PDB file of C-alpha atoms in Angstrom:
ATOM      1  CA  UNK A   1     -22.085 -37.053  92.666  1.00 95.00           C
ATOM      2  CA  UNK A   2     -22.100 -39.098  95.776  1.00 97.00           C
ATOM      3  CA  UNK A   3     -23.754 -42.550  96.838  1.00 98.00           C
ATOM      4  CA  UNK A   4     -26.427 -42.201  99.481  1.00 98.00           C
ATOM      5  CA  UNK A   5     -28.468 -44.504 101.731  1.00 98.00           C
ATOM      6  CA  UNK A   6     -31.089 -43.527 104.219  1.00 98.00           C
ATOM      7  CA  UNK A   7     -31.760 -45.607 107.296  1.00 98.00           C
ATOM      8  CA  UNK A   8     -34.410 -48.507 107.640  1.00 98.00           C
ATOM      9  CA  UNK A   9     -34.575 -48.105 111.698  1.00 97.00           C
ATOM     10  CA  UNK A  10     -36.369 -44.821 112.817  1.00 96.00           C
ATOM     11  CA  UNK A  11     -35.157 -42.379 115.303  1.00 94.00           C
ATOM     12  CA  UNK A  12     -36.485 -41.548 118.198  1.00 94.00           C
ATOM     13  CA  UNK A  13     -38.236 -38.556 116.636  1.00 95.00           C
ATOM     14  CA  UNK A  14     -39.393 -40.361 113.868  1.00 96.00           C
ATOM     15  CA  UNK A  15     -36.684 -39.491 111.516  1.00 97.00           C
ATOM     16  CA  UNK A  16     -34.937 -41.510 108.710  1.00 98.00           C
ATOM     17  CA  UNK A  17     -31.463 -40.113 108.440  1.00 97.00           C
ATOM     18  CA  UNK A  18     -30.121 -39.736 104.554  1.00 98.00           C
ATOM     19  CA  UNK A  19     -26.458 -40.859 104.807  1.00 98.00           C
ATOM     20  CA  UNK A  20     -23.990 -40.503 101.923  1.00 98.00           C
ATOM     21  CA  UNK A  21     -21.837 -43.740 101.725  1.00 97.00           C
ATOM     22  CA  UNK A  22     -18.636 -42.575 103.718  1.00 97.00           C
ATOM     23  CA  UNK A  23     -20.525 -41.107 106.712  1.00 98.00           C
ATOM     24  CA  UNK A  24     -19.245 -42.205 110.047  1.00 97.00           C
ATOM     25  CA  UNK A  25     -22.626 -42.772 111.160  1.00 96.00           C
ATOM     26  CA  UNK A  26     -23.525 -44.808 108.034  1.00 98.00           C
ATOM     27  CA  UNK A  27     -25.849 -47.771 109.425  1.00 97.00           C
ATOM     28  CA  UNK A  28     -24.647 -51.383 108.426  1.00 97.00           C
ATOM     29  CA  UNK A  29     -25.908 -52.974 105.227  1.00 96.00           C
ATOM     30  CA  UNK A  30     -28.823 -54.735 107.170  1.00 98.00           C
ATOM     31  CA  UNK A  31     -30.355 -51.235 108.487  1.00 98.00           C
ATOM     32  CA  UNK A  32     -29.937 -49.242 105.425  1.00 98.00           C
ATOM     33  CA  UNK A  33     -31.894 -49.006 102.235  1.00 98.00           C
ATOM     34  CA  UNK A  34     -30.176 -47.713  99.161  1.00 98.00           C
ATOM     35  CA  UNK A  35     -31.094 -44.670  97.505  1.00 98.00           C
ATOM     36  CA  UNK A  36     -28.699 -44.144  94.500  1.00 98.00           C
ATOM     37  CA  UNK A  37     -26.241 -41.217  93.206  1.00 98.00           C
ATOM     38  CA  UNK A  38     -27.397 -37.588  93.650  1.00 98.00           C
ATOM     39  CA  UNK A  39     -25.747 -34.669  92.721  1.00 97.00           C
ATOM     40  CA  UNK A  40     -27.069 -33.398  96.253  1.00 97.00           C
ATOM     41  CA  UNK A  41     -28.297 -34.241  99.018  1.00 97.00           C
ATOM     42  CA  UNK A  42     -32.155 -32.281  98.744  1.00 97.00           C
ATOM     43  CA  UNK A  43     -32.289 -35.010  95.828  1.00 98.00           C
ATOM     44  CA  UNK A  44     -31.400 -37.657  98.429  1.00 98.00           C
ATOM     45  CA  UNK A  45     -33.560 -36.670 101.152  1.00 98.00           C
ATOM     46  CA  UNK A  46     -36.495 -36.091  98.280  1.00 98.00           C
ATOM     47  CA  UNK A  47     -35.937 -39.898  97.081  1.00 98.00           C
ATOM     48  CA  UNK A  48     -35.747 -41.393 100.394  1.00 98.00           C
ATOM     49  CA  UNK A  49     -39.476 -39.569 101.195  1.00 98.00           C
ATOM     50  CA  UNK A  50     -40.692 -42.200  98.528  1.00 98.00           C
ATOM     51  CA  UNK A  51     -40.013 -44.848 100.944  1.00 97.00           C
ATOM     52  CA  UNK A  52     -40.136 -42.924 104.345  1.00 98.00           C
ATOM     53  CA  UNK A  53     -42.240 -39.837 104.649  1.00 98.00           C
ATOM     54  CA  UNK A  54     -40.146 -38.219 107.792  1.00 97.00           C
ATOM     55  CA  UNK A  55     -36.612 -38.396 106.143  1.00 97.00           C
ATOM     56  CA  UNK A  56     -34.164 -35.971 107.263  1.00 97.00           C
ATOM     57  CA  UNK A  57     -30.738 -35.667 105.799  1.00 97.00           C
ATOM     58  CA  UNK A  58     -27.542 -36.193 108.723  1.00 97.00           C
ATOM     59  CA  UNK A  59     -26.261 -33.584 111.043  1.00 95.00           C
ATOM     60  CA  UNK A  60     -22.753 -35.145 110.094  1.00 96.00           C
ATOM     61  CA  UNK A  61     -22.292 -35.977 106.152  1.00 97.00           C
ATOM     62  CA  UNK A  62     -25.690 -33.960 105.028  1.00 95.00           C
ATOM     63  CA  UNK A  63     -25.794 -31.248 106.988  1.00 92.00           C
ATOM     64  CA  UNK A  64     -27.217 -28.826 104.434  1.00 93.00           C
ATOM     65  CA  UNK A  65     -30.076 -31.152 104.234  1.00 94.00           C
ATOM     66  CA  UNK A  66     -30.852 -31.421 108.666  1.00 94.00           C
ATOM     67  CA  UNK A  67     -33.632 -29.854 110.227  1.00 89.00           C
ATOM     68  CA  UNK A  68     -33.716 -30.039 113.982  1.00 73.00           C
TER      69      UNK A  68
END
């Protein structure tokens, strides 16, 4: 299981990127919003939806869970 956060700050597209905790692109603790431990990242991206309707996991640690 890994540790994931999703972002508080919106991308251009709207998106909220799911991160899992040792992603490069992981925001810093003041711009991300913890989510918990998930056996996968679909659970992550699910969970973050609670909080932020257009989540979208990471191209870089949650790629199974992007959608361009």
């Amino acid at each position: 299981m890994k540790l994931y956060y999703v972002s508080t700050n919106k991308h251009s597209n709207g998106d909220h990127e799911v991160h899992t905790s040792d992603c490069s692109l992981l925001p810093n603790f003041v711009n991300r919003k913890y989510l918990g431990h998930f056996a996968s990242c679909k659970e992550a991206v699910l969970e973050a939806k609670d909080s932020y309707p257009q989540s979208n996991g990471c191209k870089i640690c949650t790629d199974d869970c992007h959608t361009a």
